[in-house]
XYZ file of C-alpha atoms in Angstrom:
749
model
C 87.048 -18.263 -60.253
C 90.657 -17.047 -60.835
C 93.123 -18.424 -58.253
C 96.296 -16.262 -58.197
C 99.220 -17.871 -56.527
C 100.849 -14.718 -55.568
C 100.085 -11.063 -56.100
C 102.503 -8.822 -54.233
C 102.204 -4.970 -54.353
C 105.181 -4.667 -56.606
C 104.285 -7.688 -58.790
C 101.328 -8.962 -60.637
C 101.395 -12.532 -61.761
C 98.549 -12.805 -64.131
C 98.374 -14.631 -67.446
C 96.128 -16.702 -69.605
C 96.983 -20.005 -71.150
C 95.880 -23.491 -72.110
C 94.758 -25.924 -69.458
C 94.080 -29.652 -69.485
C 90.645 -31.184 -69.208
C 89.269 -29.038 -72.083
C 89.294 -25.690 -70.315
C 89.714 -22.778 -72.776
C 91.491 -20.421 -70.346
C 93.142 -20.457 -67.043
C 95.880 -18.947 -64.999
C 99.593 -19.538 -65.258
C 102.068 -19.558 -62.441
C 104.987 -17.987 -63.924
C 108.421 -18.118 -62.240
C 109.474 -14.546 -62.989
C 107.795 -11.722 -61.110
C 106.743 -8.624 -63.156
C 107.300 -5.196 -61.696
C 104.585 -2.713 -61.502
C 105.767 -0.014 -63.872
C 103.430 2.560 -62.280
C 105.520 2.563 -59.037
C 108.195 4.328 -61.009
C 107.994 8.118 -60.400
C 104.612 7.652 -58.651
C 103.479 11.267 -57.598
C 102.700 12.012 -53.969
C 99.126 11.330 -53.037
C 98.701 8.811 -55.730
C 98.163 5.023 -55.220
C 98.611 2.146 -57.641
C 96.801 -1.073 -56.762
C 98.407 -3.048 -59.630
C 99.775 -2.179 -63.087
C 96.248 -1.480 -64.398
C 94.699 0.749 -61.735
C 95.927 4.050 -60.449
C 93.948 6.382 -58.102
C 94.544 9.817 -56.755
C 92.428 12.670 -55.282
C 91.219 13.596 -58.886
C 89.880 10.312 -59.736
C 90.466 6.812 -61.193
C 92.773 6.051 -64.068
C 92.708 2.697 -65.877
C 95.781 1.565 -67.758
C 94.976 0.296 -71.243
C 98.364 -0.833 -72.644
C 97.148 -2.071 -76.047
C 97.384 0.765 -78.589
C 94.129 2.414 -79.901
C 94.330 2.679 -83.640
C 90.726 3.651 -84.041
C 89.519 0.158 -83.383
C 88.345 0.910 -79.867
C 90.958 -0.931 -77.854
C 91.141 1.573 -75.006
C 87.353 1.233 -74.506
C 87.222 -2.683 -74.443
C 90.286 -2.874 -72.068
C 88.740 -0.259 -69.853
C 85.472 -2.168 -69.778
C 87.308 -5.389 -68.717
C 88.757 -3.587 -65.681
C 85.770 -1.513 -64.820
C 83.361 -4.470 -64.831
C 85.145 -6.032 -61.861
C 86.191 -2.789 -60.275
C 82.616 -1.712 -60.058
C 83.054 1.768 -61.615
C 80.457 3.360 -63.782
C 81.091 3.742 -67.556
C 83.134 6.932 -67.999
C 83.805 7.354 -64.300
C 87.495 7.064 -65.034
C 90.293 8.247 -67.362
C 92.316 5.899 -69.506
C 96.030 5.961 -70.270
C 98.152 3.519 -72.267
C 100.777 3.376 -69.507
C 104.597 3.377 -70.022
C 106.427 0.792 -72.143
C 106.979 -2.212 -69.932
C 107.528 -6.002 -70.174
C 104.618 -6.167 -67.555
C 102.320 -5.393 -70.467
C 103.535 -8.258 -72.485
C 101.216 -9.911 -75.228
C 101.438 -13.631 -74.958
C 98.564 -14.459 -77.295
C 100.232 -12.756 -80.219
C 103.097 -15.168 -80.216
C 100.885 -18.138 -80.830
C 99.875 -16.929 -84.223
C 103.417 -17.561 -85.516
C 103.340 -21.272 -84.505
C 102.211 -23.962 -86.956
C 99.225 -24.832 -84.806
C 95.843 -25.145 -86.507
C 93.231 -23.060 -84.700
C 90.882 -26.091 -84.965
C 93.227 -28.315 -83.041
C 92.537 -28.941 -79.439
C 94.987 -31.764 -78.734
C 97.226 -31.793 -75.744
C 100.193 -30.911 -77.974
C 98.177 -27.933 -79.465
C 97.284 -26.595 -76.064
C 100.864 -27.060 -74.763
C 102.253 -25.285 -77.908
C 99.977 -22.298 -77.354
C 100.879 -22.233 -73.757
C 104.599 -22.224 -74.581
C 104.091 -19.446 -77.002
C 102.316 -17.398 -74.395
C 105.117 -18.036 -71.956
C 107.606 -16.853 -74.602
C 105.713 -13.611 -75.035
C 106.213 -13.029 -71.274
C 109.767 -14.052 -71.093
C 110.582 -11.687 -74.132
C 108.406 -8.930 -72.837
C 106.693 -8.624 -76.072
C 104.396 -5.521 -75.832
C 102.646 -5.486 -79.142
C 99.273 -4.586 -80.380
C 98.238 -6.647 -83.358
C 96.942 -10.006 -84.566
C 93.445 -9.430 -83.155
C 94.896 -10.405 -79.748
C 93.867 -7.480 -77.550
C 90.641 -9.076 -76.267
C 91.818 -12.670 -75.914
C 94.995 -11.630 -74.288
C 93.500 -9.307 -71.899
C 90.175 -10.980 -71.070
C 91.273 -12.747 -67.877
C 94.117 -10.526 -66.982
C 92.329 -7.123 -66.940
C 89.277 -8.641 -65.219
C 91.291 -10.035 -62.461
C 93.230 -6.653 -62.104
C 89.811 -4.913 -61.622
C 88.801 -7.585 -59.116
C 92.015 -7.420 -57.115
C 91.792 -3.683 -56.913
C 88.122 -3.855 -55.747
C 89.091 -6.333 -53.080
C 91.854 -4.077 -51.786
C 89.588 -1.032 -51.659
C 87.038 -3.092 -49.674
C 89.799 -4.169 -47.234
C 90.806 -0.512 -46.853
C 87.228 0.535 -46.086
C 86.990 -2.296 -43.577
C 90.112 -1.028 -41.919
C 88.902 2.495 -41.846
C 85.276 1.839 -40.639
C 85.676 -1.233 -38.587
C 82.842 -2.805 -40.600
C 83.546 -6.456 -41.426
C 84.629 -6.806 -45.023
C 81.900 -9.304 -45.691
C 79.251 -6.637 -44.917
C 80.526 -4.056 -47.353
C 79.534 -3.680 -51.044
C 80.770 -1.714 -53.953
C 79.010 0.327 -56.689
C 79.866 3.117 -59.168
C 83.334 3.810 -57.510
C 82.237 3.678 -53.939
C 82.395 1.252 -51.105
C 78.998 1.115 -49.386
C 78.529 0.424 -45.743
C 75.486 -1.434 -44.353
C 73.978 1.918 -43.256
C 74.194 3.294 -46.766
C 77.277 5.423 -46.369
C 79.223 5.797 -49.585
C 83.010 5.911 -49.400
C 84.597 7.080 -52.693
C 87.377 4.887 -53.947
C 89.542 8.097 -54.090
C 89.368 8.387 -50.335
C 90.409 4.779 -49.782
C 93.132 4.507 -52.306
C 96.057 5.642 -50.075
C 95.292 2.929 -47.503
C 94.511 0.389 -50.094
C 97.925 0.962 -51.901
C 99.692 -0.205 -48.746
C 97.899 -3.485 -48.416
C 98.937 -6.855 -49.490
C 96.841 -7.936 -52.514
C 94.546 -10.853 -52.060
C 95.778 -14.180 -53.409
C 92.380 -15.390 -54.463
C 89.588 -13.415 -56.303
C 86.273 -14.502 -57.735
C 85.263 -13.068 -61.063
C 81.646 -12.267 -61.952
C 79.698 -14.712 -64.046
C 78.565 -13.342 -67.342
C 75.035 -13.191 -65.985
C 76.095 -10.483 -63.553
C 77.910 -8.242 -66.003
C 76.841 -4.580 -66.018
C 79.085 -3.412 -68.955
C 80.406 -6.362 -70.845
C 78.074 -7.923 -73.462
C 75.977 -4.753 -73.448
C 76.011 -1.997 -76.050
C 78.547 0.655 -75.075
C 79.414 3.961 -76.467
C 83.181 3.961 -77.091
C 85.081 6.395 -74.706
C 86.536 8.249 -77.699
C 83.371 8.900 -79.619
C 82.453 12.307 -78.119
C 85.949 13.686 -78.753
C 86.221 12.230 -82.218
C 82.805 13.423 -83.112
C 83.443 17.022 -81.926
C 86.901 17.279 -83.431
C 88.563 17.629 -79.983
C 90.372 14.363 -79.972
C 94.181 14.915 -79.901
C 96.152 12.675 -82.179
C 100.014 12.685 -82.406
C 99.840 14.928 -85.353
C 97.809 17.559 -83.366
C 100.390 18.178 -80.719
C 101.625 21.659 -80.012
C 104.297 22.626 -77.498
C 106.032 25.962 -76.495
C 109.028 26.700 -78.515
C 108.351 23.874 -80.992
C 109.929 23.713 -84.387
C 108.740 21.621 -87.201
C 110.393 19.195 -89.603
C 110.046 16.664 -92.388
C 112.261 14.225 -94.223
C 112.970 13.066 -97.804
C 114.471 9.707 -98.145
C 115.276 7.461 -101.053
C 111.895 6.171 -102.529
C 113.891 3.078 -103.487
C 114.193 1.546 -99.906
C 117.720 0.663 -99.061
C 119.213 2.683 -102.008
C 120.845 5.265 -99.956
C 122.065 8.806 -101.012
C 124.751 9.313 -103.531
C 124.857 13.129 -103.061
C 122.613 16.130 -102.318
C 122.653 19.867 -102.941
C 120.743 21.677 -100.127
C 121.483 25.316 -101.234
C 117.966 26.126 -102.507
C 116.274 24.459 -99.417
C 118.567 26.318 -97.044
C 117.695 29.696 -98.682
C 113.885 29.039 -98.425
C 111.767 30.960 -95.966
C 111.464 29.704 -92.436
C 114.270 26.907 -92.798
C 116.382 26.614 -89.640
C 118.599 23.578 -90.461
C 119.122 20.867 -93.030
C 120.131 17.565 -91.589
C 121.579 14.556 -93.265
C 119.903 11.369 -91.983
C 120.135 7.743 -92.692
C 118.906 7.148 -96.320
C 118.026 10.808 -96.857
C 117.804 14.331 -95.626
C 115.709 16.154 -92.956
C 114.540 19.743 -92.888
C 113.806 21.644 -89.791
C 111.726 24.938 -90.242
C 109.441 27.284 -88.341
C 106.272 25.398 -89.659
C 105.343 22.247 -91.275
C 104.318 23.654 -94.611
C 107.632 25.580 -95.029
C 109.549 22.285 -94.092
C 107.582 20.439 -96.857
C 108.271 23.165 -99.521
C 111.987 23.202 -98.612
C 112.199 19.482 -98.819
C 110.955 19.642 -102.318
C 113.816 21.964 -103.214
C 116.489 19.489 -102.209
C 118.387 18.151 -105.178
C 119.227 14.585 -104.379
C 120.938 11.820 -106.395
C 119.369 8.657 -104.919
C 121.058 5.174 -105.160
C 119.621 2.284 -107.064
C 117.037 -0.106 -105.562
C 118.557 -3.184 -104.096
C 115.736 -5.293 -105.580
C 113.991 -5.767 -108.889
C 112.917 -2.385 -110.134
C 109.544 -3.139 -111.655
C 106.292 -4.824 -110.714
C 106.748 -7.249 -113.683
C 110.213 -8.122 -112.522
C 109.046 -8.654 -108.884
C 106.243 -11.069 -110.021
C 108.802 -12.796 -112.164
C 110.970 -13.307 -108.983
C 107.835 -14.825 -107.331
C 107.111 -17.036 -110.285
C 110.651 -18.353 -110.158
C 110.324 -19.382 -106.558
C 108.317 -22.476 -107.067
C 111.366 -24.668 -106.357
C 112.561 -27.186 -103.909
C 115.220 -24.905 -102.666
C 112.732 -22.167 -101.799
C 110.102 -24.342 -100.319
C 109.195 -22.899 -96.892
C 106.497 -25.046 -95.449
C 104.060 -27.846 -96.063
C 101.829 -28.035 -92.959
C 98.859 -29.442 -94.938
C 99.527 -32.720 -96.781
C 96.639 -35.106 -96.496
C 95.994 -38.100 -98.771
C 98.204 -38.508 -101.751
C 97.878 -35.398 -103.979
C 100.652 -36.070 -106.421
C 99.494 -39.718 -107.171
C 95.820 -38.809 -107.709
C 96.672 -35.908 -109.982
C 98.850 -38.038 -112.151
C 96.304 -40.775 -112.315
C 93.406 -38.394 -113.127
C 91.950 -37.908 -116.572
C 92.913 -34.678 -118.170
C 89.316 -33.294 -118.187
C 89.012 -33.954 -114.467
C 92.022 -31.722 -113.481
C 91.497 -27.999 -112.960
C 94.446 -25.763 -112.996
C 94.745 -22.043 -112.440
C 97.211 -19.288 -111.381
C 96.179 -16.492 -109.167
C 97.944 -13.200 -108.147
C 97.630 -10.516 -105.513
C 99.667 -7.344 -105.571
C 101.620 -5.211 -103.146
C 99.274 -3.039 -100.931
C 99.937 0.061 -98.941
C 98.840 0.603 -95.470
C 97.902 4.300 -96.313
C 96.470 5.361 -92.825
C 94.760 8.701 -92.894
C 97.235 10.098 -90.251
C 100.745 10.024 -91.933
C 103.723 8.965 -89.911
C 104.719 11.667 -87.223
C 106.501 12.096 -84.001
C 107.313 14.874 -81.588
C 110.866 14.629 -79.881
C 112.701 16.576 -77.362
C 116.330 15.741 -76.483
C 117.397 17.822 -73.441
C 119.567 17.302 -70.510
C 120.359 13.614 -71.146
C 116.702 12.853 -71.475
C 114.758 11.987 -74.724
C 110.893 12.355 -74.742
C 108.919 10.974 -77.587
C 105.248 11.595 -78.378
C 103.935 9.344 -81.123
C 101.408 6.592 -81.915
C 102.837 3.228 -82.040
C 101.851 -0.531 -81.680
C 105.414 -1.491 -80.506
C 106.373 0.810 -77.530
C 109.197 -1.176 -76.121
C 110.767 -1.531 -79.625
C 110.423 2.247 -80.111
C 112.272 2.883 -76.963
C 115.064 0.447 -77.823
C 115.408 1.934 -81.305
C 115.356 5.531 -79.942
C 118.003 4.546 -77.464
C 120.234 3.069 -79.994
C 120.050 6.168 -82.316
C 120.463 8.708 -79.498
C 123.055 6.818 -77.555
C 121.093 7.145 -74.381
C 120.156 4.309 -72.011
C 116.662 3.135 -72.341
C 115.722 4.375 -69.016
C 116.425 7.882 -70.192
C 113.965 7.414 -73.147
C 110.368 8.354 -72.225
C 107.747 7.370 -74.672
C 104.152 9.001 -74.490
C 101.836 6.921 -76.689
C 99.314 8.848 -78.601
C 95.954 7.753 -80.193
C 96.332 7.093 -83.845
C 94.479 8.017 -87.020
C 94.635 4.523 -88.415
C 97.518 2.133 -88.914
C 96.379 -1.232 -90.451
C 99.774 -2.538 -89.337
C 101.915 0.445 -90.394
C 102.640 1.549 -86.867
C 104.213 -1.842 -86.163
C 107.357 -0.089 -87.448
C 109.586 2.543 -85.807
C 111.497 3.982 -88.889
C 109.777 7.367 -88.580
C 110.614 7.650 -84.837
C 114.323 6.865 -85.542
C 114.368 9.672 -88.082
C 112.879 12.142 -85.557
C 115.553 11.185 -83.148
C 118.248 11.880 -85.610
C 116.825 15.306 -86.086
C 116.705 15.813 -82.251
C 120.304 14.975 -81.963
C 121.245 17.681 -84.694
C 118.854 20.343 -82.924
C 118.668 19.493 -79.182
C 116.908 21.541 -76.568
C 113.614 22.275 -78.208
C 110.689 20.053 -79.180
C 110.675 19.052 -82.857
C 107.532 17.870 -84.554
C 108.448 15.751 -87.484
C 105.670 15.021 -89.983
C 105.802 13.043 -93.189
C 104.172 14.349 -96.306
C 101.478 12.126 -97.817
C 103.903 11.351 -100.694
C 106.728 10.327 -98.228
C 104.202 8.244 -96.358
C 103.065 6.370 -99.546
C 106.366 5.933 -101.043
C 108.036 4.744 -97.729
C 105.502 2.237 -96.581
C 106.488 -1.350 -95.828
C 103.683 -2.932 -97.977
C 101.855 -6.171 -97.832
C 103.787 -8.600 -100.107
C 102.562 -9.622 -103.524
C 101.984 -13.360 -104.050
C 101.360 -15.906 -106.723
C 99.362 -19.171 -106.234
C 99.462 -22.082 -108.525
C 96.576 -24.506 -107.969
C 95.580 -27.851 -109.219
C 92.616 -29.875 -108.338
C 90.159 -32.760 -109.167
C 86.505 -32.150 -109.540
C 84.618 -35.395 -110.241
C 81.281 -37.099 -109.325
C 79.855 -33.824 -108.061
C 82.634 -33.479 -105.425
C 85.915 -31.897 -104.819
C 88.311 -34.824 -104.431
C 91.761 -33.213 -104.535
C 93.170 -29.758 -103.906
C 96.827 -28.747 -104.421
C 97.659 -25.072 -103.653
C 101.205 -23.665 -103.807
C 101.731 -19.997 -102.715
C 104.950 -17.937 -103.296
C 105.329 -14.763 -101.290
C 108.022 -12.916 -99.354
C 108.479 -13.535 -95.568
C 106.798 -10.889 -93.545
C 108.569 -12.124 -90.480
C 111.882 -12.048 -91.877
C 111.578 -8.624 -93.156
C 109.654 -6.972 -90.278
C 111.317 -8.778 -87.360
C 114.743 -8.489 -89.085
C 114.514 -4.673 -88.758
C 114.218 -5.220 -85.007
C 117.281 -7.590 -85.041
C 115.181 -10.505 -83.891
C 115.781 -13.976 -85.321
C 113.161 -15.711 -87.471
C 114.006 -19.465 -87.341
C 111.760 -22.008 -89.127
C 109.023 -21.455 -91.650
C 107.075 -18.241 -91.955
C 103.294 -19.266 -91.413
C 102.193 -15.928 -92.754
C 103.083 -17.123 -96.237
C 100.340 -19.654 -96.025
C 98.073 -18.088 -93.290
C 94.333 -18.498 -94.159
C 95.130 -21.351 -96.443
C 96.988 -24.176 -94.799
C 94.715 -24.521 -91.798
C 91.235 -24.302 -93.452
C 88.746 -26.846 -91.959
C 87.902 -28.835 -95.070
C 88.167 -32.570 -95.238
C 89.183 -32.871 -98.828
C 90.536 -36.382 -99.426
C 93.671 -35.283 -101.079
C 94.611 -31.884 -99.774
C 98.067 -30.006 -99.862
C 99.141 -26.449 -99.284
C 102.740 -25.582 -99.797
C 104.498 -22.221 -99.125
C 107.464 -21.029 -101.116
C 109.631 -18.155 -99.789
C 110.404 -15.491 -102.386
C 113.761 -13.700 -101.915
C 113.543 -10.407 -100.068
C 112.602 -7.531 -102.531
C 110.764 -4.494 -101.310
C 110.905 -4.548 -97.479
C 107.367 -5.739 -96.388
C 105.406 -5.721 -93.079
C 102.223 -6.831 -91.506
C 98.947 -5.549 -93.111
C 95.497 -5.872 -91.780
C 94.961 -9.646 -91.496
C 98.585 -10.282 -92.702
C 98.999 -13.369 -95.035
C 95.424 -14.317 -94.769
C 94.386 -11.116 -96.441
C 95.660 -12.334 -99.764
C 95.365 -16.080 -99.159
C 91.632 -15.870 -98.565
C 91.408 -14.789 -102.228
C 93.957 -17.402 -103.376
C 92.368 -20.373 -101.581
C 88.704 -19.560 -101.789
C 88.504 -18.444 -105.436
C 90.110 -21.745 -106.546
C 87.966 -23.741 -104.182
C 85.023 -22.102 -105.817
C 86.293 -22.986 -109.266
C 86.580 -26.721 -108.234
C 83.218 -26.815 -106.643
C 81.639 -25.398 -109.768
C 83.606 -27.613 -112.076
C 82.205 -30.482 -110.013
C 78.676 -29.195 -110.695
C 78.089 -28.746 -106.924
C 76.519 -25.850 -105.041
C 79.256 -23.586 -103.353
C 77.503 -23.618 -100.035
C 76.349 -27.240 -99.976
C 79.838 -28.548 -100.963
C 81.650 -26.434 -98.321
C 79.199 -27.778 -95.795
C 79.866 -31.252 -96.924
C 83.614 -30.824 -96.706
C 83.702 -28.786 -93.462
C 85.221 -30.796 -90.613
C 84.911 -28.083 -87.819
C 81.506 -27.794 -86.275
C 81.900 -24.022 -85.412
C 82.888 -23.238 -88.920
C 79.908 -25.378 -90.278
C 77.557 -23.150 -88.045
C 79.143 -20.101 -89.427
C 78.561 -21.290 -93.054
C 75.012 -22.302 -92.307
C 74.275 -19.005 -90.739
C 75.592 -16.858 -93.539
C 73.553 -18.888 -96.065
C 70.383 -18.203 -94.022
C 71.224 -14.540 -93.590
C 71.857 -14.038 -97.269
C 68.980 -16.130 -98.518
C 71.314 -18.439 -100.321
C 69.629 -20.492 -103.017
C 66.689 -18.087 -103.582
C 66.377 -17.004 -107.197
C 68.027 -13.826 -108.419
C 67.186 -11.931 -111.623
C 69.427 -12.301 -114.643
C 72.578 -10.267 -114.389
C 72.692 -10.707 -110.548
C 74.880 -13.084 -108.608
C 75.863 -14.192 -105.164
C 79.434 -15.195 -104.246
C 80.410 -17.138 -101.018
C 83.841 -17.218 -99.310
C 84.945 -18.605 -95.995
C 88.239 -17.991 -94.134
C 89.387 -19.154 -90.753
C 91.989 -16.674 -89.558
C 93.223 -15.646 -86.162
C 91.182 -18.466 -84.731
C 87.948 -17.015 -86.012
C 85.757 -18.727 -88.661
C 84.172 -15.980 -90.952
C 81.869 -16.573 -93.882
C 80.743 -13.839 -96.261
C 78.236 -13.559 -99.115
C 78.386 -10.761 -101.568
C 75.626 -9.895 -103.998
C 76.237 -7.884 -107.087
C 74.427 -6.680 -110.314
C 76.089 -6.619 -113.727
C 74.890 -3.197 -115.120
C 75.572 -1.777 -118.504
C 78.173 0.500 -116.901
C 79.762 -2.138 -114.706
C 79.437 -4.050 -111.451
C 77.329 -2.720 -108.685
C 77.806 -4.278 -105.266
C 74.466 -4.419 -103.718
C 74.837 -6.326 -100.403
C 77.250 -8.024 -98.239
C 76.525 -10.590 -95.362
C 79.072 -11.589 -92.875
C 78.808 -14.081 -89.951
C 81.729 -14.735 -87.474
C 82.087 -17.179 -84.559
C 83.641 -14.958 -81.817
C 83.050 -17.137 -78.817
C 81.643 -14.339 -76.670
C 80.558 -10.763 -77.665
C 81.915 -8.124 -75.220
C 80.759 -5.005 -77.045
C 78.034 -5.708 -79.737
C 78.227 -2.214 -81.211
C 81.957 -2.235 -81.809
C 81.894 -5.852 -83.005
C 79.419 -4.841 -85.737
C 81.605 -1.719 -86.538
C 84.719 -3.983 -86.858
C 83.012 -6.565 -89.089
C 81.550 -3.893 -91.198
C 84.855 -2.152 -91.422
C 86.725 -5.273 -92.326
C 84.345 -5.928 -95.264
C 84.623 -2.356 -96.643
C 88.454 -2.636 -96.194
C 88.562 -5.957 -98.066
C 86.113 -5.070 -100.754
C 87.741 -1.687 -101.350
C 91.245 -3.123 -101.891
C 89.876 -6.066 -103.916
C 88.209 -3.429 -106.316
C 91.077 -0.883 -106.610
C 93.964 -1.533 -104.362
C 97.472 -1.914 -105.933
C 100.938 -0.624 -105.210
C 103.068 -0.884 -108.383
C 106.740 -0.063 -108.907
C 108.812 1.540 -111.730
C 112.553 2.266 -111.369
C 112.415 0.792 -107.870
C 109.909 3.319 -106.470
C 106.052 3.152 -105.806
C 104.025 4.813 -108.587
C 100.978 5.533 -106.234
C 102.158 8.490 -104.149
C 98.777 9.921 -102.874
C 95.129 9.061 -102.585
C 94.309 10.215 -106.030
C 96.187 7.173 -107.472
C 95.687 4.720 -104.412
C 91.824 4.973 -104.353
C 89.190 3.779 -101.844
C 85.627 2.834 -102.617
C 83.270 5.857 -102.709
C 80.345 5.998 -100.333
C 77.901 5.235 -103.295
C 79.872 2.115 -104.013
C 79.548 0.796 -100.374
C 76.899 -2.026 -100.241
C 74.345 -2.526 -97.470
C 76.168 -4.795 -94.945
C 74.413 -7.224 -92.518
C 76.381 -8.812 -89.801
C 75.926 -11.614 -87.261
C 78.044 -12.984 -84.544
C 77.752 -16.472 -83.228
C 78.722 -17.273 -79.491
C 78.728 -20.992 -79.480
C 82.209 -21.950 -78.522
C 82.825 -19.708 -75.404
C 86.417 -18.935 -76.530
C 87.134 -15.337 -76.436
C 88.446 -14.106 -79.875
C 89.317 -10.752 -81.548
C 87.627 -9.514 -84.472
C 89.603 -6.582 -85.891
C 91.108 -8.566 -88.682
C 89.203 -11.787 -89.559
C 86.406 -9.978 -91.419
C 88.878 -8.952 -94.104
C 90.052 -12.102 -95.855
C 86.768 -13.476 -97.193
C 85.627 -10.142 -98.754
C 87.791 -10.229 -101.930
C 86.934 -13.900 -102.869
C 83.210 -13.387 -102.153
C 83.204 -10.468 -104.449
C 85.216 -12.273 -107.081
C 82.923 -15.294 -106.841
C 79.865 -13.037 -107.089
C 81.183 -11.473 -110.290
C 81.542 -14.833 -111.692
C 78.025 -15.861 -110.708
C 76.658 -12.813 -112.321
C 78.715 -12.670 -115.557
C 80.557 -15.968 -116.026
C 83.898 -14.080 -115.887
C 86.430 -15.774 -113.686
C 88.980 -13.182 -112.373
C 92.156 -14.548 -110.961
C 93.999 -11.449 -110.041
C 93.590 -8.425 -107.909
C 92.648 -5.638 -108.154
C 89.431 -6.572 -109.980
C 89.236 -3.238 -111.739
C 91.808 -4.551 -114.154
C 89.068 -6.635 -115.670
C 85.672 -4.987 -114.753
C 84.427 -1.530 -113.963
C 82.665 -0.680 -110.734
C 79.782 1.678 -110.472
């Protein structure tokens, strides 16, 4: 049962947070009321029962404020509401809703706090609760961190239950039938004599009622939608090519644009000559913008061609100009002055390493490169500045930041900026930035009164990414008497938080836990265990990439752990199980061993590699099986097990785990963004390659539901993939590879 202290028609006080007595979720009583943003400009004949349900004569619309990047976020949010609202699957439309602090994400804030996911102490629960409260107070409307489901699980179900109760009350008022004798099904209120009253006929009355202060949520045993296989709402349109992405928009009178900006981010423009571009066919206007030049034309191709005719003298990069120099900057950062965090420091690592015999100490250095987001749909936005109003159509994960940034560029008040969020053709974290929208607004200021569709070329998209930061790990450990006895891991990387949040003028006090994410909080009871993060000075501006710091740290942590285990003469699975201090993680390791047939003999030239990473609160273990052929490494199979607490959509969960493995394996094989003269060298997909279909292994997945704590799954499948592959290559060939991408050392077939 969810007891809501107060739900007024114009407010909706619903949140999730930590509770005492070991309860996983509960309801917060927040002091500040949240306004229902749907009440603003509500059309005649339309009723809103709360910020997530709108009904008019045409039908029911469910508001799904977390962005859909292709991961199925709209479907799972709609299912949470529809389950309690008692509407049939697809008996409604979905919309992302307007940017609003009401749609805050509290769960995303907790990831930045130095609280281990395995900790369930009072202080840990209080810290998570404080983080969620901060998300509300700041109105953080963000999609990311695999938080859509855990943040929405209670809130959206309660929204559906409250709306259903109001519709029942409206039916009781209209018919005179006692409320207790009414039922609901498939978008109707049903009277005892079988009469079916559509929700659409009751909404006007229901919208004037006071919402109930107490609702009872269905137990899982009564779920109609949740926990069952569902076809995602977007599958038909995406399968038939009728889905409309931001890049597909067309409007009457539209003009088209693109930009060229300095590939050395922050280098600026010394001078430019636009005469050739101005003379090109179809060009309407050349517009200087921050860091570069924009071209407005009568179609996108002509804008692209004219942009290539611009003769620009770019400024120098304000950071080391080559990849080698950047790695040197990281290597120079293992100093006391640049130490950022040491949240894991158990036993006495320094003393035991000094006292150990030389042949007992294992040392290694590992490296991971910059990586591009490279979504299939390049950055784009449609903007219309007219009559003191700015409309923006684009895909974004940060709608409120987009509005604030557009207001700053345009000079308009935020209430005069109207954002229409579109579905996205991928992101992987790239659309947590708003640089492309700011550029489009600059063009709109120079050419007001008509819609402008600004699209980046693929080359602009690749060279102006905010990549995942490179990192170096220096590791030492002791393997003796068949066991791992000491493990010392130092990681040097740029701060994602300082770079990314700094672009939004947000403060970033304290250590950046992304530097050590997926390493410092791993549930292994090694007697002497230390993880230290070192902050590399800002170089290339960086950003969140699918699974953020854990994406690289899974490789850094798990490959060296594998080295230590094998140096001790132990079995990789057996020793991890012996060391594991977290029962849900133990179950994941045991399950992946069973799924993969760990320990069964393999022919010569074949090998299995195991890796485990706990990230975003989700323990994930993966086994990769490879064959060393005469032409190179063939990836045969991958097995993945995750503890997700409760499965809401088994079909999409399998898709997310499978996609995470492919994403992780592909980047481990070939992914690398290198720099020369301050600019990325990989400018299109021919140089920044993905695995081919024939290189994709058979992937078997399994989800455990033993904790009952709802977790997200979009990112946690990524971190173990690279180390599992590298460990498998070692098992098959005896070759230990300590840097990514692996193709620097082996061929893949």
